[in-house]
Coordinates of C-alpha atoms and ligand atoms in Angstrom, one line a residue:
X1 CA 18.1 -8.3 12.7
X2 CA 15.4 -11.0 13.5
X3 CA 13.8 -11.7 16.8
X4 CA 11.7 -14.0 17.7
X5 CA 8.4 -12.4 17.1
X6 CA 5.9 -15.5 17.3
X7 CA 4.4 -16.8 20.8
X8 CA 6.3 -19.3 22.4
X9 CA 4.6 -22.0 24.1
X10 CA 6.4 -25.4 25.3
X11 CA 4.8 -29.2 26.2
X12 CA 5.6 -31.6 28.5
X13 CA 7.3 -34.4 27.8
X14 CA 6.3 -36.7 30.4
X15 CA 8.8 -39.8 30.2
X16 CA 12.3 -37.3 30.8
X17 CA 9.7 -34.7 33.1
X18 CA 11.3 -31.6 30.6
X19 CA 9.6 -28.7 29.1
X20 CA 10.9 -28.1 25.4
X21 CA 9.9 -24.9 23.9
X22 CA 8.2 -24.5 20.3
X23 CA 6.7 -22.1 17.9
X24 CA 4.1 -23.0 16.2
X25 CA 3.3 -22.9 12.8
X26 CA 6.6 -21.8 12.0
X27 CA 10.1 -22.9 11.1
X28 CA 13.5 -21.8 11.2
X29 CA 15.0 -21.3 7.5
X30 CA 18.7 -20.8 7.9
X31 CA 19.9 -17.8 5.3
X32 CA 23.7 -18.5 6.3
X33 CA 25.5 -21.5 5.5
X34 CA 24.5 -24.5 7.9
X35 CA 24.1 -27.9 8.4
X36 CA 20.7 -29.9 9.2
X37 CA 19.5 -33.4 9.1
X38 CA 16.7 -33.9 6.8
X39 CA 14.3 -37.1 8.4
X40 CA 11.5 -38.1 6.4
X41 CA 8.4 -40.6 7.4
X42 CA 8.4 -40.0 10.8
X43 CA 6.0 -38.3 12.9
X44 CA 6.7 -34.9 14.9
X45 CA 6.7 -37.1 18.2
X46 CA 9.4 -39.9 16.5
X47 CA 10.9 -37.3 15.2
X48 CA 11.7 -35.4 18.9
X49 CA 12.6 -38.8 20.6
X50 CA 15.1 -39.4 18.1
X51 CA 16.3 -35.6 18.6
X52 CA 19.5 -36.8 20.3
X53 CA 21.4 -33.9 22.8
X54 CA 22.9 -32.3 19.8
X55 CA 20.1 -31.1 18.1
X56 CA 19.7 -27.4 19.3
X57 CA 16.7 -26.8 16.7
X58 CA 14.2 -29.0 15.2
X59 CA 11.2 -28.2 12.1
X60 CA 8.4 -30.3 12.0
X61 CA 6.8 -30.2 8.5
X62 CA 2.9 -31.0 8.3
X63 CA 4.2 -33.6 6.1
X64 CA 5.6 -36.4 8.7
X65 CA 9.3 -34.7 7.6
X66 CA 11.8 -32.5 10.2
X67 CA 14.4 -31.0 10.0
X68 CA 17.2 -31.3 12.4
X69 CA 20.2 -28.7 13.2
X70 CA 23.1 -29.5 15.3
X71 CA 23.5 -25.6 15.5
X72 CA 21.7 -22.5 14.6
X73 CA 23.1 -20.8 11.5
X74 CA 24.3 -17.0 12.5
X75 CA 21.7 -15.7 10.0
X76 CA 18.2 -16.8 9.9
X77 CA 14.6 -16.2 9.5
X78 CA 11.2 -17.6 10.9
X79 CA 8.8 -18.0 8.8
X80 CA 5.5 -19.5 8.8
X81 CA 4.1 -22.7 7.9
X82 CA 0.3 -23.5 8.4
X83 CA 0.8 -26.7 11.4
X84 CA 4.5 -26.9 11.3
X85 CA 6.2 -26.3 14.3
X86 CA 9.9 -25.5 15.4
X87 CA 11.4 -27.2 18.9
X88 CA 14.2 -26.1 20.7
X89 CA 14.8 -29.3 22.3
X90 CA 17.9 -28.7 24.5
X91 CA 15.3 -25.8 25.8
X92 CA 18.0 -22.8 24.8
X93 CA 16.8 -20.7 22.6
X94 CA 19.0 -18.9 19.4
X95 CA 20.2 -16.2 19.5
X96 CA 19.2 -13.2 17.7
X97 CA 19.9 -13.9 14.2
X98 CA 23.1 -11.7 12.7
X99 CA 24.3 -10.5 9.6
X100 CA 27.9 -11.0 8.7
X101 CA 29.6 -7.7 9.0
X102 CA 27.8 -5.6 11.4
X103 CA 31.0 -3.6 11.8
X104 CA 30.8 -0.9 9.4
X105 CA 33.9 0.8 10.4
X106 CA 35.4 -2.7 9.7
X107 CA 34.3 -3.2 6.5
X108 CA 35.4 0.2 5.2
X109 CA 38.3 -0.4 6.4
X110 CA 39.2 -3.7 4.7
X111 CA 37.9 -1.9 1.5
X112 CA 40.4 1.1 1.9
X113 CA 43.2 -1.6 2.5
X114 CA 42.8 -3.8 -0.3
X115 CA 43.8 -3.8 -3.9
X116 CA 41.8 -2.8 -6.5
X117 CA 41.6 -3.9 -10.0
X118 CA 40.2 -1.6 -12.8
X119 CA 39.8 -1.7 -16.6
X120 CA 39.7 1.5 -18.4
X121 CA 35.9 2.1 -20.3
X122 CA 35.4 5.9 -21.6
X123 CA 32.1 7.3 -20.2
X124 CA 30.6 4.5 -18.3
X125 CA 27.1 4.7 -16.8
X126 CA 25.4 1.5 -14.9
X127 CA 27.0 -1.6 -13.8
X128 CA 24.9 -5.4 -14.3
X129 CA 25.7 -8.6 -13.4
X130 CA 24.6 -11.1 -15.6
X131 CA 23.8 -14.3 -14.3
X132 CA 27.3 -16.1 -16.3
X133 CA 29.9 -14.4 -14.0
X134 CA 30.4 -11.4 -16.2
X135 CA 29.7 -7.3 -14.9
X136 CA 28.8 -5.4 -17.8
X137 CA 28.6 -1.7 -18.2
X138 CA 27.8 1.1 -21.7
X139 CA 30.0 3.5 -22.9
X140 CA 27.9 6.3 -23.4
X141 CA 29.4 8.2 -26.7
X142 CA 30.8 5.3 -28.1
X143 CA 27.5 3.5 -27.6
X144 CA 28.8 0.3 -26.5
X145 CA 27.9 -2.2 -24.5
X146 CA 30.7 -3.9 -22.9
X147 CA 30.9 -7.3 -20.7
X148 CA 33.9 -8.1 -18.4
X149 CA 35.0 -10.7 -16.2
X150 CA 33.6 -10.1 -13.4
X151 CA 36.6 -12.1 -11.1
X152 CA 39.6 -10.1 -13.3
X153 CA 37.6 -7.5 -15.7
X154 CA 39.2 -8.5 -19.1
X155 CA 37.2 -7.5 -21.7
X156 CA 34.8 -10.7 -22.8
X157 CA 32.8 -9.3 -25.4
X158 CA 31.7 -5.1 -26.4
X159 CA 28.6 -4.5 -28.9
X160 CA 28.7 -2.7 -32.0
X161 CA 27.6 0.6 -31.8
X162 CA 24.1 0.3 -31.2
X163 CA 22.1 3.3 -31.9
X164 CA 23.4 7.0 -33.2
X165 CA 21.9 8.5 -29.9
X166 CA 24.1 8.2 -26.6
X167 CA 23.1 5.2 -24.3
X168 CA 21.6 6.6 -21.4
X169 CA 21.4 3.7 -18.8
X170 CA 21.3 -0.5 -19.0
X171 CA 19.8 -2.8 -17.0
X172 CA 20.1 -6.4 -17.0
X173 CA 17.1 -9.5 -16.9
X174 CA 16.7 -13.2 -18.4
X175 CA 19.4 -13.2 -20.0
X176 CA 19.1 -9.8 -22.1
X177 CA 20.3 -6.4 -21.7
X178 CA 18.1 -3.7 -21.7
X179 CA 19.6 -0.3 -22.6
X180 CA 17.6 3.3 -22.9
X181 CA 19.0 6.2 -25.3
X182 CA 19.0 9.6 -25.4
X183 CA 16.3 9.0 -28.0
X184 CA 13.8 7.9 -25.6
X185 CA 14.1 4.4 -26.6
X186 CA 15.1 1.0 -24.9
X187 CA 16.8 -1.6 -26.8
X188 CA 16.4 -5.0 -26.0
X189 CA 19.9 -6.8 -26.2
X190 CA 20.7 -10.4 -26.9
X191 CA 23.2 -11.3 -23.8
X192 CA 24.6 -13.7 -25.3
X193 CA 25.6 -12.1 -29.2
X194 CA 24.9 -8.3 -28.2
X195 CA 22.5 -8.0 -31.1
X196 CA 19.7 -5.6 -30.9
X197 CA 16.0 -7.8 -30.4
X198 CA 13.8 -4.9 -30.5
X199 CA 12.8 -1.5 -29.3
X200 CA 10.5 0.1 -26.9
X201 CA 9.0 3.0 -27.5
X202 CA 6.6 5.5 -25.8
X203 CA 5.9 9.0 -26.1
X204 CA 5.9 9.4 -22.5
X205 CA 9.5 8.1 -22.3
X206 CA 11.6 11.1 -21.5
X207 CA 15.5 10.2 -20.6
X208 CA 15.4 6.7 -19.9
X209 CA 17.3 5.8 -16.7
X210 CA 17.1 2.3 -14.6
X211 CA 15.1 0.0 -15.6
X212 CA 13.5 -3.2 -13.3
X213 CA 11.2 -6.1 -13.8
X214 CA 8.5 -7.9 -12.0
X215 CA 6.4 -11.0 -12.1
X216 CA 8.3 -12.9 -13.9
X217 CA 9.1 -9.6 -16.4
X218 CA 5.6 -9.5 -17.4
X219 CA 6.1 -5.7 -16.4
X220 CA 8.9 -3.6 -16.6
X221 CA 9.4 -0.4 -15.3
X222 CA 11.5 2.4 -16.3
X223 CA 12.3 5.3 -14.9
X224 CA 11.8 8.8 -17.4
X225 CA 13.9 11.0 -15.3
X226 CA 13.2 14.2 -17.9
X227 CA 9.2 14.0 -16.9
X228 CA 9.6 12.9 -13.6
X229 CA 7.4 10.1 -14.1
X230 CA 7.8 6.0 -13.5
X231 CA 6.5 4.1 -16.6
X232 CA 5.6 1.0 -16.2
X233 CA 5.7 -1.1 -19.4
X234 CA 3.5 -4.7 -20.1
X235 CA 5.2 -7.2 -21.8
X236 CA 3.3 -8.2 -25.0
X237 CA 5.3 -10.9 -26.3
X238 CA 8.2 -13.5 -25.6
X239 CA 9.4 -13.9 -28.9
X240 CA 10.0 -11.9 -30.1
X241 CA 10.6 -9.6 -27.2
X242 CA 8.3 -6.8 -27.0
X243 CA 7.0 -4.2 -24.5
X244 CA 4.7 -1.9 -25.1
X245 CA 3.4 1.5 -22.5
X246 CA 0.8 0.3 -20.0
X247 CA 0.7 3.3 -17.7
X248 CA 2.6 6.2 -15.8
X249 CA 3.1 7.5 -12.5
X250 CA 4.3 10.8 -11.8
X251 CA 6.7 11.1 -8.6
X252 CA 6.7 13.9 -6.3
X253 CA 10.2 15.1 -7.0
X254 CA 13.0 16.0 -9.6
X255 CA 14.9 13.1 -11.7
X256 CA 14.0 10.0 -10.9
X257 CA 16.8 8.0 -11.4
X258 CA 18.0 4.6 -9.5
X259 CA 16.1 1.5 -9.0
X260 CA 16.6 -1.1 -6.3
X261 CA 13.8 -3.8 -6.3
X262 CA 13.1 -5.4 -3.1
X263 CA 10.1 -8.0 -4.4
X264 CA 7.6 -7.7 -7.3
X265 CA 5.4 -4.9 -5.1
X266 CA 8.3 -3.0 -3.3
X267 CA 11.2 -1.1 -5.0
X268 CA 13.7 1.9 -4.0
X269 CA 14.1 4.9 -6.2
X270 CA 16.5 7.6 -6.1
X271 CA 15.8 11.3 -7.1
X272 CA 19.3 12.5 -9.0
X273 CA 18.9 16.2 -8.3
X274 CA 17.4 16.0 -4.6
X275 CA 19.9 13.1 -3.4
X276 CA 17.3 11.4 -1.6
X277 CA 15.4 8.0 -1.8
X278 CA 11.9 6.7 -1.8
X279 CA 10.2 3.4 -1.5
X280 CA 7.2 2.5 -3.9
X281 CA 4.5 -0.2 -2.4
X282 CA 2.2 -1.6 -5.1
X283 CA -1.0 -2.9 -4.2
X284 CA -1.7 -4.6 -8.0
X285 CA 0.9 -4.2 -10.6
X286 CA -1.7 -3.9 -13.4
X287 CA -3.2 -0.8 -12.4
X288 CA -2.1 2.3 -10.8
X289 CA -2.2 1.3 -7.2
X290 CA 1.4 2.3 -6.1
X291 CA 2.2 4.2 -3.0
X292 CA 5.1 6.4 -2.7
X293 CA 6.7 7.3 0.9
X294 CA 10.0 9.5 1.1
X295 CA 12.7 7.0 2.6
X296 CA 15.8 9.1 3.6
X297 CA 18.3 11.9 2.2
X298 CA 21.5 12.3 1.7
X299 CA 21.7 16.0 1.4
X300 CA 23.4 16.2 4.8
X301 CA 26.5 14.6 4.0
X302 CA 26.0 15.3 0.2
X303 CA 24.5 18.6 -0.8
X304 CA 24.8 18.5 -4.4
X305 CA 22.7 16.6 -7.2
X306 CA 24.2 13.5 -7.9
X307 CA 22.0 11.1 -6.4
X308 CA 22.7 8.2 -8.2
X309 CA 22.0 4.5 -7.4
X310 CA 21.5 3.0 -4.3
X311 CA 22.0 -1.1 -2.9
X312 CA 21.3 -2.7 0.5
X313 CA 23.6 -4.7 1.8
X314 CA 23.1 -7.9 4.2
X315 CA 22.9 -5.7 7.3
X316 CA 20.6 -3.6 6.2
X317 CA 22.7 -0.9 5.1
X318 CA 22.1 1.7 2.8
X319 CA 24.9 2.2 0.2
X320 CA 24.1 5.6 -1.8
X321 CA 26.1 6.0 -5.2
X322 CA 26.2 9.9 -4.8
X323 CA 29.3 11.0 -8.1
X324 CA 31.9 13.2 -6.6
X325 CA 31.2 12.4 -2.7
X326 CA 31.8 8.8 -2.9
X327 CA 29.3 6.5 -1.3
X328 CA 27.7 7.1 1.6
X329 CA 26.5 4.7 3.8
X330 CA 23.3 5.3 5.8
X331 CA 21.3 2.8 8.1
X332 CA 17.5 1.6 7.9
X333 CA 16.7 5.0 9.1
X334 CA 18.6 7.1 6.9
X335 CA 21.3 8.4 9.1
X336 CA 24.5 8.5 7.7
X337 CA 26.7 6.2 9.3
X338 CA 29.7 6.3 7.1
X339 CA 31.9 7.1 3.5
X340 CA 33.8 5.1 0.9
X341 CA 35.8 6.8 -1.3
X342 CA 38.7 7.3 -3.3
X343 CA 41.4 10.4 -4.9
X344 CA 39.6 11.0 -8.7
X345 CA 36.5 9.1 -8.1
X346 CA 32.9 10.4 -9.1
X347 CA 30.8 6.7 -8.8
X348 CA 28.0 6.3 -11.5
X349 CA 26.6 3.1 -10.1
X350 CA 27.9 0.7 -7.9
X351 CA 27.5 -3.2 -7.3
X352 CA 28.1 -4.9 -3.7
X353 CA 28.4 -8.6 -3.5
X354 CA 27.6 -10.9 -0.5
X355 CA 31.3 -10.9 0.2
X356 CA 31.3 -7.1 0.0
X357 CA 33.8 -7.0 -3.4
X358 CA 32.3 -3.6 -4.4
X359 CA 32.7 -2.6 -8.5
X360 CA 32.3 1.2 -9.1
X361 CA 31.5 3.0 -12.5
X362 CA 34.0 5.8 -12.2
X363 CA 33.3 8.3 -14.7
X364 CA 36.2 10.5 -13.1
X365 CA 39.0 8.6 -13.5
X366 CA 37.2 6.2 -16.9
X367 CA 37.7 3.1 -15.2
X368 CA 35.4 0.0 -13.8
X369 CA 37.2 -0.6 -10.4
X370 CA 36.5 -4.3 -8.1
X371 CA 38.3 -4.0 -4.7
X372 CA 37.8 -7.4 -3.0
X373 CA 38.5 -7.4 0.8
X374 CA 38.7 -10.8 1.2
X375 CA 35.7 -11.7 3.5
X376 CA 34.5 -14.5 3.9
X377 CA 30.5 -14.4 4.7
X378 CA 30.0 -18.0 3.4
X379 CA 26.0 -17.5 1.6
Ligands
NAG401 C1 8.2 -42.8 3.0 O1 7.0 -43.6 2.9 C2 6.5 -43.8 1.6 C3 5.2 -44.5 1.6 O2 5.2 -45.5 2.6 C4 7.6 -44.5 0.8 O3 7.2 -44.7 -0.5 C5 8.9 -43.7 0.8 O4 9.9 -44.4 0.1 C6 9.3 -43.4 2.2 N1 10.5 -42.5 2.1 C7 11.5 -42.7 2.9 C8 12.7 -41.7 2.7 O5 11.7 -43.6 3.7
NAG402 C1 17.4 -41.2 14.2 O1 18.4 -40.2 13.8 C2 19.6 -40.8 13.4 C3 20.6 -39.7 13.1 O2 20.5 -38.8 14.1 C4 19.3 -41.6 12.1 O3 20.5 -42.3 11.7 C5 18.2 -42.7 12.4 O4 17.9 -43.3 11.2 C6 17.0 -42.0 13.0 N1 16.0 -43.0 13.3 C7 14.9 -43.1 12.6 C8 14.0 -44.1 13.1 O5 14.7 -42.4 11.7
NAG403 C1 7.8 -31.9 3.1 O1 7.7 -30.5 3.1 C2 9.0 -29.9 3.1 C3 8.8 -28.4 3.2 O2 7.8 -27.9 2.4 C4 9.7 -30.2 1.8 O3 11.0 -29.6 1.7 C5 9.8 -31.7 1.7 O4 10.4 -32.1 0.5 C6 8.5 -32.4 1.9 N1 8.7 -33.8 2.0 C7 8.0 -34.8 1.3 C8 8.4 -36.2 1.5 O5 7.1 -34.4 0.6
NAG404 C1 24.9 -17.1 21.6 O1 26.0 -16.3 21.5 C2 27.0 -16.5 22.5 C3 28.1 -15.4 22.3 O2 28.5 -15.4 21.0 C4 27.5 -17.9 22.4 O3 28.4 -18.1 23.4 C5 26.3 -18.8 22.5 O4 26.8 -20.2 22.4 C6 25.3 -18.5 21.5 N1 24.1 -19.3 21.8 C7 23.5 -20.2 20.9 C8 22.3 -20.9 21.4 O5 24.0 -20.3 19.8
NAG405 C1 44.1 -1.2 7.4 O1 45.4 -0.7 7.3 C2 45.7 0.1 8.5 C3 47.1 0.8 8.3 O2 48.0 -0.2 7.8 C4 45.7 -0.8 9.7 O3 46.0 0.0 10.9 C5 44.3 -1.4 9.8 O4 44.3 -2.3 10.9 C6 43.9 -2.1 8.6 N1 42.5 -2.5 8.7 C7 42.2 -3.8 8.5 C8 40.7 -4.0 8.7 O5 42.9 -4.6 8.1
NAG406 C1 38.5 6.6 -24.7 O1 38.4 7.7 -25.7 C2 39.6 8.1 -26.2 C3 39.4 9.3 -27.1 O2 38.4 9.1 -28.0 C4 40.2 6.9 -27.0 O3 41.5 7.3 -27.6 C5 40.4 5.7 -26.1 O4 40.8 4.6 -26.8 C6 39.1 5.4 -25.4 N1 39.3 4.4 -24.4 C7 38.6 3.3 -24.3 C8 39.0 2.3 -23.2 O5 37.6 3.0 -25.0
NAG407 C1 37.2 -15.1 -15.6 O1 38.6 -15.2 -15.6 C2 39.0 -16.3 -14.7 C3 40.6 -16.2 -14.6 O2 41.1 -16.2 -15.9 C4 38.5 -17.6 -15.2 O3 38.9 -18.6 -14.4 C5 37.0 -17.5 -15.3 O4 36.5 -18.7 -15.9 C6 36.6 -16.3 -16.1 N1 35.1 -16.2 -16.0 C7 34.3 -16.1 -17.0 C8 32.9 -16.0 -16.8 O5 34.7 -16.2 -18.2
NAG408 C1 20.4 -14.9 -28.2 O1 21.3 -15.4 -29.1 C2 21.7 -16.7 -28.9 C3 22.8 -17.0 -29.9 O2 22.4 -16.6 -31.2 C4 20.5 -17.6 -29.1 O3 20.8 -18.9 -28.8 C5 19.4 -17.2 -28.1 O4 18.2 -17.9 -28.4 C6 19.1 -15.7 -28.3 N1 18.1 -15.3 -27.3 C7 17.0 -14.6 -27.6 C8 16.1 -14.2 -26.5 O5 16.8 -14.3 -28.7
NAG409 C1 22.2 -13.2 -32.4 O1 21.0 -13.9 -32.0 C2 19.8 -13.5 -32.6 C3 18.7 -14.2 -31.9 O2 18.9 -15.5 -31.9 C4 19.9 -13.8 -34.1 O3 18.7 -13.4 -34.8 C5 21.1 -13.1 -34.7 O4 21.3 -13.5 -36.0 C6 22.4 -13.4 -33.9 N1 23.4 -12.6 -34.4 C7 24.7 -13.0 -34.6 C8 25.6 -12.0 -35.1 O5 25.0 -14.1 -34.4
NAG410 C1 10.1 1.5 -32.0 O1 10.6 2.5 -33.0 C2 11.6 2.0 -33.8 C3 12.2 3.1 -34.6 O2 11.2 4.1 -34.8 C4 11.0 0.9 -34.7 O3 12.0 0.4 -35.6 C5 10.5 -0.2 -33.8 O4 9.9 -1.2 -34.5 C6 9.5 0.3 -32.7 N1 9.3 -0.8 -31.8 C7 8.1 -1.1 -31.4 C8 8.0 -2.3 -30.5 O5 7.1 -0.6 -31.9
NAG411 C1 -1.1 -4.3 -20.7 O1 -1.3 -2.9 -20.8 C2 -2.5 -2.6 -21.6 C3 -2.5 -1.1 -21.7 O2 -2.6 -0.5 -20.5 C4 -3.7 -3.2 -21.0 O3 -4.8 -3.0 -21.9 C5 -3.5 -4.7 -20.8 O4 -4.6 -5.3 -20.1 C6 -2.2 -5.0 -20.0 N1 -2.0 -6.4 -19.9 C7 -2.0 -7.0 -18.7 C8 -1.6 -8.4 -18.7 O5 -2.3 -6.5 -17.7
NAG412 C1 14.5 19.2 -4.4 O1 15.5 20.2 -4.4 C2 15.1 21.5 -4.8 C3 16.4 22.4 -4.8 O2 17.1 22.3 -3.6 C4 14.1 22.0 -3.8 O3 13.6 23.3 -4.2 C5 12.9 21.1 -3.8 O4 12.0 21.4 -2.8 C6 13.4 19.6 -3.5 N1 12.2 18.8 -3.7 C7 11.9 17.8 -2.9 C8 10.7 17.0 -3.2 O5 12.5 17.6 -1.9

């Protein structure tokens, strides 16, 4: 939820004898689907006298351009820009801005009501998205890596088998998978024929698990879940490929395992055997300047290890991938607010669109599964 944290001050406009409120240095950037009028060449002044009574919400840019909405998208943010300034020239002021589904008990709901797909994959770990409308996941023993349609889950294309050691974990970036191995290596994957690229290897790397980049992928990181450390890897080269070990840092509990990167200084991690969650801060990428604060657990409503992967959705909802018990749903402050699951299911990893269609990993029953409920939160 966003409120309207910046001073609100309002001028006189002398000729009508009405007060319309602004914020300065700031504008309104609409994060739900919404219509403005986009006026260029004309001053902030021009620009408010040609604000007609429709216009509920009006940017001035610095650069003699505004920006004029006839209504205030339901989802928003305010943001600032050095000597722009943001008008509410029928003098009402937004409301709060909103996220789509703030029922919960709604959306679980619709997801226990609707049909699911699945395809059968032996053994499946993580779930990716890559950025061509396919969800890919590995089969761990065969040592495949397999891409589906991501609308219908055929079967688009599977690797060969790509090392003689059991995959571990994949991530996707850029266009290549990444995939660890129960050698304690990552292989860099071609997205687009599924051939290897090249290897990373370090002798700190103990059980690969997720895997995230930053800046650009000029660093990767990689959790080593045996040594309970983070690594974070430098990229030293683009083509070919290559990472090499840049530094470590140990974490303060057992098995890291899950990544969820907010922005290229703040990520989520999950500990697998403790079930709980903690946030990492990084002050410079390049050195070891990382703070780690514990985030929430889930050993209330889940008291055994499986703490697998975790997502946020658009209300700020924490959805924990936790095996046998399902997902559990906790809110910005970590209580648990409420459970998906279904008969046979132990969720690996789990991906959450915008529109909430939700794909598990289910290495209970060996199946992918994509429930759709049909929602309609227009990003
Ligand atoms: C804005 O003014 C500049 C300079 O006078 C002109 O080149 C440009 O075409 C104008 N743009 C519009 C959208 O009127
Ligand atoms: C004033 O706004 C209307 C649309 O609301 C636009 O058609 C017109 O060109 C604008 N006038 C100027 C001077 O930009
Ligand atoms: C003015 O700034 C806005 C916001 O940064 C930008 O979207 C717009 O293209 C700029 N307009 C011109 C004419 O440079
Ligand atoms: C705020 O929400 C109320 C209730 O949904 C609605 O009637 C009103 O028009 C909204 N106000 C604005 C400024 O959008
Ligand atoms: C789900 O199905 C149940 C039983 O048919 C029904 O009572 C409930 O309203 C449905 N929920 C939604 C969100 O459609
Ligand atoms: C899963 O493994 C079994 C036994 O090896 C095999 O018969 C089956 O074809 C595999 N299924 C898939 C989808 O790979
Ligand atoms: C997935 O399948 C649907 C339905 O057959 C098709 O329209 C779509 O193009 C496919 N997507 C990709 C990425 O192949
Ligand atoms: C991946 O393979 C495709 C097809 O051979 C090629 O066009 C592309 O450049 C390759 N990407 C990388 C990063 O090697
Ligand atoms: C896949 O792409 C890579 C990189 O472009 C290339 O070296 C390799 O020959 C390709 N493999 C196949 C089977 O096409
Ligand atoms: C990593 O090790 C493998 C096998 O030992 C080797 O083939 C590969 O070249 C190494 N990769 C790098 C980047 O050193
Ligand atoms: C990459 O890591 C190495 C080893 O820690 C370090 O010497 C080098 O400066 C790093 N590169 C960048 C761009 O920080
Ligand atoms: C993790 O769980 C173990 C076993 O319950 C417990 O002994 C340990 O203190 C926990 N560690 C943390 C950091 O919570």
């Amino acid at each position: 939820m966003h409120t309207l944290v910046f001073a609100l001050f309002s001028i006189n406009v002398l000729v009508s004898s009405i007060s319309i409120p602004f914020i300065d240095n700031a504008v309104l950037v609409p994060v739900s689907i919404s219509t403005s009028t986009i006026i260029q060449n004309l001053t902030c002044d021009q620009c408010l006298c040609n604000a007609t009574s429709s216009q509920l919400a009006v940017n001035c840019f610095p650069n003699d351009t505004c920006q004029m909405f006839t209504n205030v998208p339901r989802t928003y943010t305010i943001e600032t820009v050095a000597n722009g300034r943001l008008y509410f020239p029928q003098q009402i002021l937004p409301n709060a801005s909103q996220c789509c589904m703030p029922d919960l008990d709604e959306v679980l709901s619709k997801l226990q009501n609707a049909t699911s797909i699945y395809v059968s994959i032996n053994n499946s770990r993580c779930l990716a998205f890559d950025n061509q409308g396919h969800v890919a996941s590995i089969d761990s023993a065969a040592k495949l890596l397999k891409i589906f349609n991501a609308t219908n889950l055929a079967l688009t294309l599977q690797s060969s088998s790509l090392s003689t050691s059991s995959l571990t974990n994949m991530a996707y970036y850029d266009g290549n998978y990444y995939v660890g191995t129960s050698a304690n290596t990552i292989l860099i994957i071609n997205g687009t024929n599924l051939t290897i690229i090249n290897t990373i290897n370090s002798s700190s790397l103990s059980g690969p698990r997720d895997m995230t980049f930053m800046d650009n992928g000029s660093i990767m990181i990689a959790a080593s879940t045996g040594n309970n450390k983070l690594l974070i890897f430098n990229r030293t080269s683009v083509a070919p490929l290559s990472y090499s070990f840049a530094y470590q840092l140990p974490v303060s509990y057992a098995y890291p395992h899950g990544f969820l990167r907010i922005n290229d200084s703040f990520l989520y991690v999950t500990s697998w055997f403790n079930n709980t969650v903690y946030s990492y801060n990084a002050l410079n990428l390049y050195n070891m300047s990382w703070t780690e604060t514990f985030d929430f657990s889930a050993i209330p409503v889940a008291p055994s290890s499986n703490g697998n992967h975790i997502q946020i959705d658009e209300c700020d909802r924490r959805w924990f991938s936790l095996g046998n018990y399902g997902i559990k749903i906790f809110n910005s402050s970590g209580s648990p607010i409420g459970s998906f699951t279904l008969a046979n299911l132990s969720v690996f990893d789990s991906l959450l669109t915008d529109n909430y269609v939700i794909y598990l990993s289910d290495t209970s029953s060996k199946r992918i599964i994509r429930i759709d409920p049909n929602m309609d939160c227009q990003y």
